[in-house]
XYZ file of C-alpha atoms in Angstrom:
469
model
C -6.604 98.377 -169.764
C -4.606 100.203 -172.515
C -7.342 102.895 -172.429
C -7.451 103.187 -168.700
C -3.604 103.337 -168.195
C -3.739 107.219 -168.320
C -6.179 107.501 -165.481
C -4.074 105.261 -163.210
C -1.042 107.354 -164.286
C -2.930 110.202 -162.843
C -4.017 108.666 -159.856
C -0.509 108.241 -158.829
C -0.520 112.163 -158.236
C -3.310 111.917 -155.747
C -3.177 108.321 -154.165
C -0.545 106.507 -152.726
C 1.599 104.638 -155.279
C 0.918 101.207 -153.460
C -2.665 102.010 -153.171
C -2.934 102.827 -157.161
C -0.725 99.748 -157.951
C -3.207 97.774 -156.025
C -6.194 98.860 -158.025
C -4.479 98.644 -161.355
C -3.687 94.780 -160.457
C -7.319 94.430 -159.296
C -9.160 96.017 -162.494
C -6.679 94.234 -164.502
C -6.885 90.706 -163.011
C -9.490 90.044 -160.686
C -12.578 88.126 -161.718
C -15.892 90.140 -162.627
C -17.309 89.690 -159.050
C -14.582 91.082 -157.218
C -15.059 94.231 -159.312
C -18.667 94.820 -158.505
C -19.387 96.861 -155.260
C -15.953 96.609 -153.910
C -15.935 96.589 -149.988
C -12.621 99.191 -149.414
C -12.204 97.885 -145.795
C -12.085 94.198 -147.097
C -9.528 95.038 -149.996
C -7.236 97.131 -147.783
C -7.118 94.333 -145.414
C -6.370 91.667 -148.315
C -3.735 93.840 -149.637
C -1.858 94.948 -146.335
C -3.001 98.733 -147.192
C -3.780 101.268 -144.553
C -7.385 101.556 -144.392
C -7.469 105.538 -144.367
C -5.003 105.585 -147.603
C -7.443 102.921 -149.392
C -10.747 104.823 -148.734
C -9.087 107.993 -150.026
C -7.422 106.105 -153.030
C -11.013 104.874 -153.822
C -12.370 108.596 -153.719
C -9.987 110.046 -156.037
C -10.109 106.885 -158.331
C -13.632 107.540 -158.519
C -13.400 111.335 -159.254
C -11.438 110.151 -162.271
C -14.060 107.713 -163.363
C -12.036 104.432 -162.697
C -14.862 103.475 -159.998
C -18.452 104.324 -159.685
C -19.288 105.007 -156.237
C -22.528 103.663 -154.793
C -24.776 104.200 -151.495
C -26.696 101.191 -150.641
C -29.260 101.034 -148.081
C -28.893 97.421 -146.451
C -31.178 95.330 -144.209
C -29.932 94.813 -141.155
C -31.227 91.207 -140.829
C -30.005 89.638 -143.998
C -27.396 92.239 -145.470
C -29.183 92.356 -148.387
C -29.306 95.878 -150.499
C -32.927 97.245 -150.222
C -32.084 100.364 -152.262
C -28.873 101.307 -154.552
C -28.073 105.097 -155.124
C -25.486 106.660 -156.925
C -26.087 109.606 -154.730
C -26.638 110.024 -151.044
C -29.424 112.451 -152.038
C -31.606 109.808 -153.229
C -31.619 107.694 -149.898
C -34.792 108.135 -148.425
C -35.452 109.061 -144.657
C -38.645 107.194 -144.215
C -39.039 103.265 -143.463
C -37.445 100.404 -145.543
C -38.707 97.078 -145.688
C -37.086 93.756 -146.132
C -39.467 91.189 -147.794
C -36.763 88.593 -146.977
C -36.952 89.315 -143.323
C -40.557 90.771 -143.146
C -39.391 93.514 -141.231
C -39.188 97.391 -141.728
C -36.267 99.578 -140.759
C -35.580 103.351 -140.489
C -32.643 104.028 -142.253
C -29.485 105.051 -140.473
C -25.969 106.326 -141.750
C -24.291 104.147 -139.428
C -24.827 100.316 -140.076
C -27.590 100.546 -142.815
C -25.958 102.610 -145.548
C -22.742 101.210 -147.128
C -20.634 102.843 -149.640
C -18.994 100.579 -152.249
C -17.127 101.086 -155.719
C -17.523 99.367 -158.477
C -15.245 99.260 -161.732
C -16.735 101.729 -164.331
C -17.434 100.390 -167.823
C -15.205 102.711 -169.432
C -12.369 100.766 -167.479
C -13.423 97.527 -167.982
C -16.906 95.825 -168.725
C -17.706 93.322 -165.947
C -21.397 90.977 -165.757
C -22.773 93.481 -163.079
C -22.743 96.367 -165.748
C -26.004 94.309 -167.211
C -27.117 92.785 -164.125
C -30.097 91.414 -165.639
C -28.410 89.128 -167.563
C -26.613 87.415 -164.728
C -27.218 83.750 -163.414
C -29.482 83.714 -160.488
C -26.432 82.643 -157.918
C -24.247 85.471 -159.474
C -27.346 88.093 -159.175
C -27.621 87.142 -155.446
C -23.853 87.650 -155.201
C -23.227 90.807 -156.794
C -26.504 92.656 -156.753
C -28.631 91.585 -153.927
C -26.281 91.038 -150.763
C -24.125 94.104 -149.485
C -20.498 93.854 -148.924
C -20.775 93.203 -145.262
C -21.554 89.637 -146.185
C -18.354 87.837 -146.286
C -19.076 85.275 -149.001
C -16.824 82.564 -149.905
C -14.522 82.621 -153.039
C -13.858 79.179 -153.561
C -17.235 77.107 -153.361
C -19.724 79.670 -153.266
C -22.134 78.041 -155.688
C -21.891 74.841 -153.781
C -23.025 76.823 -150.583
C -25.900 78.337 -152.278
C -26.845 74.999 -153.608
C -27.003 73.739 -149.854
C -30.507 75.602 -149.336
C -31.720 76.529 -153.026
C -34.281 74.156 -154.177
C -35.261 75.773 -157.325
C -34.335 78.918 -159.383
C -35.762 80.516 -162.537
C -35.056 83.227 -164.788
C -38.593 84.596 -165.766
C -38.344 87.287 -168.595
C -40.785 90.004 -168.371
C -44.390 89.345 -169.196
C -43.689 85.426 -169.085
C -45.225 82.980 -167.132
C -43.892 79.604 -165.714
C -44.138 76.706 -163.453
C -42.090 75.099 -160.545
C -42.879 71.877 -159.368
C -41.028 70.411 -156.601
C -41.413 68.276 -153.291
C -41.507 70.419 -150.505
C -39.516 69.216 -147.585
C -40.606 69.601 -143.715
C -38.750 73.132 -143.470
C -39.321 76.565 -143.322
C -39.445 77.412 -147.241
C -38.971 81.157 -148.604
C -40.220 81.893 -152.381
C -37.804 84.867 -152.722
C -37.403 87.341 -155.742
C -34.795 89.656 -155.511
C -35.322 91.773 -158.102
C -38.786 93.065 -156.862
C -37.943 92.124 -153.186
C -41.043 90.128 -153.131
C -41.267 87.075 -150.761
C -43.950 83.845 -149.968
C -43.105 82.179 -146.561
C -44.108 78.667 -146.292
C -44.225 76.974 -143.030
C -43.942 73.287 -144.286
C -44.958 70.859 -141.234
C -47.134 67.864 -140.314
C -48.000 64.783 -142.021
C -46.577 64.086 -145.821
C -49.050 63.974 -148.683
C -49.320 62.771 -152.152
C -51.944 65.187 -153.085
C -50.454 68.371 -154.874
C -50.835 71.801 -153.892
C -50.838 74.832 -156.205
C -49.570 78.606 -155.362
C -49.832 81.135 -157.742
C -47.638 84.459 -157.315
C -47.103 87.453 -159.317
C -44.127 89.849 -159.414
C -44.969 93.253 -160.056
C -43.025 95.491 -157.539
C -46.063 96.148 -155.565
C -47.031 92.530 -153.698
C -44.819 91.500 -151.177
C -46.603 88.275 -150.339
C -45.593 88.475 -146.386
C -48.445 86.599 -144.967
C -47.136 82.748 -144.091
C -48.820 79.962 -145.597
C -49.022 76.569 -143.954
C -48.519 73.402 -145.911
C -47.853 69.755 -145.689
C -44.553 68.412 -147.024
C -45.344 67.059 -150.489
C -45.381 67.996 -154.256
C -46.318 71.685 -154.704
C -46.854 73.412 -158.235
C -45.948 76.941 -158.171
C -47.266 79.231 -161.102
C -45.162 82.491 -161.448
C -46.266 85.593 -163.325
C -43.692 88.407 -163.944
C -45.317 91.806 -164.527
C -42.154 93.585 -163.885
C -40.412 95.360 -166.874
C -37.417 93.543 -166.157
C -36.414 89.691 -165.871
C -37.390 88.386 -162.350
C -35.522 85.502 -160.366
C -38.327 83.266 -158.455
C -36.001 81.238 -156.072
C -36.900 78.758 -153.718
C -34.941 78.526 -150.686
C -34.660 76.246 -147.272
C -34.535 78.850 -144.619
C -32.412 76.491 -142.823
C -28.847 76.309 -141.285
C -26.826 76.417 -144.303
C -28.832 79.766 -145.330
C -28.344 81.145 -141.786
C -24.510 80.153 -141.877
C -23.954 81.967 -145.160
C -25.581 85.064 -143.945
C -23.980 84.972 -140.435
C -20.708 85.661 -142.234
C -20.375 89.469 -141.562
C -17.435 91.609 -141.961
C -16.719 95.465 -141.845
C -17.708 97.752 -144.439
C -17.394 101.183 -145.200
C -20.642 103.198 -143.887
C -21.810 106.278 -145.048
C -21.480 107.601 -141.325
C -17.587 107.113 -142.118
C -17.413 108.411 -145.078
C -19.159 111.737 -144.110
C -16.397 112.093 -141.549
C -13.700 111.644 -144.223
C -11.456 114.722 -144.794
C -10.858 113.337 -148.357
C -14.402 112.672 -149.105
C -15.276 116.337 -147.911
C -12.680 118.090 -149.742
C -13.400 116.093 -153.218
C -17.477 116.222 -153.149
C -17.980 119.484 -150.845
C -21.696 120.393 -150.964
C -22.669 117.735 -153.493
C -24.023 115.374 -150.864
C -27.298 116.051 -149.225
C -30.257 117.922 -150.764
C -31.383 120.922 -148.809
C -34.565 119.417 -147.230
C -32.776 115.863 -146.654
C -32.425 114.733 -143.168
C -30.700 111.595 -142.399
C -29.872 109.828 -139.116
C -26.702 109.067 -137.291
C -27.125 107.187 -133.999
C -23.429 108.037 -132.863
C -21.003 110.305 -134.096
C -18.044 112.221 -132.010
C -17.705 115.900 -132.309
C -14.781 117.901 -131.277
C -14.740 121.478 -130.815
C -11.555 123.752 -130.374
C -11.049 127.570 -129.743
C -8.082 129.613 -129.160
C -7.980 131.401 -126.193
C -7.493 135.011 -126.395
C -7.307 135.396 -129.735
C -8.512 138.900 -129.448
C -5.719 139.803 -127.424
C -3.186 138.038 -129.801
C -4.327 140.327 -132.562
C -3.909 143.184 -130.361
C -0.413 142.052 -129.028
C 1.309 140.996 -132.182
C -0.669 142.766 -135.230
C -3.352 141.643 -137.477
C -0.805 139.995 -140.005
C 1.346 138.366 -137.702
C -1.793 136.935 -135.701
C -3.603 135.942 -138.935
C -0.529 134.077 -140.023
C -0.052 132.488 -136.563
C -3.792 131.510 -136.392
C -3.752 130.104 -140.193
C -0.660 127.814 -139.173
C -2.826 126.717 -136.070
C -5.665 125.789 -138.448
C -3.398 123.801 -140.939
C -2.106 121.797 -137.939
C -5.372 121.083 -136.723
C -6.758 119.882 -140.145
C -3.606 117.503 -140.631
C -4.436 115.662 -137.283
C -8.269 115.514 -137.751
C -7.535 113.938 -141.195
C -4.839 111.863 -139.956
C -7.392 110.498 -137.252
C -9.835 109.365 -139.865
C -11.620 112.555 -139.097
C -13.202 115.752 -141.259
C -13.601 119.440 -140.519
C -16.853 120.098 -140.745
C -16.398 124.275 -140.763
C -14.617 127.057 -138.926
C -16.256 129.542 -136.970
C -13.853 132.124 -136.198
C -10.894 130.794 -134.532
C -12.649 127.585 -133.648
C -13.083 124.480 -135.477
C -15.969 122.038 -135.624
C -14.731 118.251 -136.486
C -16.388 114.779 -136.491
C -14.979 111.517 -135.814
C -16.490 108.067 -136.650
C -15.446 106.765 -133.186
C -14.777 108.486 -129.871
C -11.199 107.178 -129.450
C -10.184 109.035 -132.395
C -11.301 111.995 -131.348
C -9.570 111.865 -127.822
C -6.104 110.870 -129.713
C -6.684 113.582 -131.814
C -7.236 116.118 -128.923
C -4.443 114.945 -127.279
C -2.195 115.294 -130.493
C -3.499 118.876 -130.868
C -2.791 119.819 -127.304
C 0.963 118.708 -127.957
C 1.269 120.601 -131.632
C 0.034 123.583 -129.908
C 2.813 123.284 -127.206
C 5.626 122.353 -129.745
C 4.513 125.473 -131.711
C 4.716 127.679 -128.685
C 7.859 126.529 -127.851
C 9.454 127.421 -131.391
C 8.164 130.765 -130.932
C 9.039 131.167 -127.267
C 5.661 132.332 -126.415
C 2.252 131.155 -125.178
C 0.010 132.674 -127.862
C -1.659 129.549 -128.733
C -3.672 128.289 -125.971
C -6.042 125.686 -127.198
C -9.646 124.673 -125.349
C -11.053 121.478 -126.790
C -14.418 119.826 -126.064
C -15.800 116.503 -127.122
C -19.171 114.827 -126.955
C -20.654 111.765 -128.627
C -24.272 110.928 -129.435
C -27.023 110.707 -131.919
C -27.570 113.391 -134.737
C -29.161 114.369 -138.071
C -26.933 115.147 -141.163
C -28.227 117.970 -142.978
C -27.156 120.537 -145.771
C -27.025 123.836 -144.209
C -25.703 127.020 -145.495
C -24.477 125.068 -148.884
C -22.525 122.624 -146.930
C -22.814 119.302 -145.220
C -23.378 119.835 -141.572
C -25.093 118.358 -138.546
C -27.875 119.261 -136.257
C -29.135 117.939 -132.962
C -28.628 118.348 -129.359
C -25.347 116.370 -129.248
C -23.721 118.857 -131.664
C -24.996 121.460 -128.843
C -23.787 119.908 -125.922
C -20.259 119.377 -127.922
C -20.004 123.363 -128.304
C -20.773 123.892 -124.874
C -18.356 121.603 -123.282
C -15.438 123.374 -125.162
C -16.687 126.758 -123.910
C -16.367 125.079 -120.308
C -12.692 124.519 -121.127
C -9.837 126.903 -120.337
C -6.418 127.009 -121.737
C -5.162 123.861 -122.712
C -7.992 121.775 -121.212
C -9.638 118.754 -123.232
C -13.016 118.433 -121.893
C -15.067 115.224 -122.572
C -18.251 113.954 -121.440
C -19.287 110.690 -119.837
C -20.417 109.283 -123.291
C -16.819 109.383 -124.673
C -14.914 108.029 -121.808
C -17.657 105.097 -121.546
C -16.295 104.034 -124.979
C -13.966 101.160 -124.084
C -11.776 102.238 -126.978
C -11.396 105.900 -125.807
C -10.811 104.859 -122.359
C -8.029 102.676 -123.398
C -6.325 105.271 -125.328
C -5.926 107.102 -121.809
C -5.364 104.038 -119.757
C -2.609 103.250 -122.288
C -0.894 106.653 -121.328
C -1.407 106.092 -117.618
C -3.730 109.308 -117.724
C -6.766 109.336 -115.463
C -9.454 111.960 -116.000
C -10.824 114.185 -113.259
C -14.775 113.941 -113.388
C -17.212 116.663 -112.227
C -21.039 117.215 -112.977
C -22.009 120.409 -114.717
C -25.464 122.102 -115.880
C -25.169 123.354 -119.343
C -27.467 125.916 -120.783
C -30.438 124.648 -122.389
C -29.965 120.931 -121.077
C -32.465 119.602 -118.345
C -30.250 117.411 -116.468
C -26.234 117.800 -115.551
C -23.835 115.971 -117.236
C -20.614 114.433 -116.160
C -17.545 116.278 -117.747
C -14.079 114.836 -117.541
C -10.941 116.911 -117.756
C -8.133 114.878 -119.353
C -4.951 115.622 -117.840
């Protein structure tokens, strides 16, 4: 820690002091497992810190080398990590398969890709830096399960023992035999390193006859087919053809396992991080590959534009107009960042921003309108008349023109909704106001949006547009 002290001192120049202090205490005092794949949202809640300030702090700390950032593809079923990546560039857009759940999933950045932070070995060495030396239970806790599983702190191993019948550490190239009595339960032989599983449906009359089963772990055989066996003695011969140690584990897929996996908590998603202004400022173009296309099932887009900006330049002159427009950009950037959003790009006098949820976009839009009103009152003019459009829906994250951008019909609709607005108007689509949190923001302020249906160029069906007073 003494060698890392200068890093924390530098961190305090870019992160909130209380956040940096909490990081320093964590790195100094926490047990190893709490420094591996840290859930930023859970950490903020535990320390009583603001989520956005905590996320920004982790990003700045990762840039300094205090933490290492990881993009982990998760199984929606069991919460296991199907693929761990140091960069989003290596996340595949094709299907991932979970052997434990016997299911395949097309990855989306909403809930299937988490972002976690692990302490750097230059700051503090922990067991997870050499994962193939971790005991089986700790491998599951620190390496296999994602940060969305709320694993117990105090009695974790006791909880695991409730469903774990046998576990074995098998070095590469080695063979072993596991002998056990099969209970009348659904049993899974699972190997978390190579992600292989064999299902055993154990039922019927018990037998004293010993059954034999052979399994090879080599990263290619998934053993999805289910075998039916009677309760009784079983001899499992296992061979490790992988290049690393494997951990054949025999589990009862019963109430104890399901109770553990059912303990879920929010985690930092890739979607949320891509819509984070601090992340975009630090990582800029180093996010996606040029040919990469990753799906997002729901993202909220906000477009703004200044009405009559051409006339503004004519009326007050280029220099004064430029300064005024730049001030307007600075205000909008601050509002977007404060609302957990990010400015994707500016186009002339227009802004394209994203937010993880519709309510944040609606709140930001009303703050923008009020901020422009205050600027106009200060100047004694009506020079800054903002038009705002909001839409929510699926899209694709892409790398376009050397920047992380978005593509799809949702983006097109959001842009065209903004073009329908006149000065000082906020137009939002039905998909935005159908979100309970967004409608709650308006009802809390006593606002009743006026609805009308419109036809947009390139869109086959009419859509509902709501003017927010």
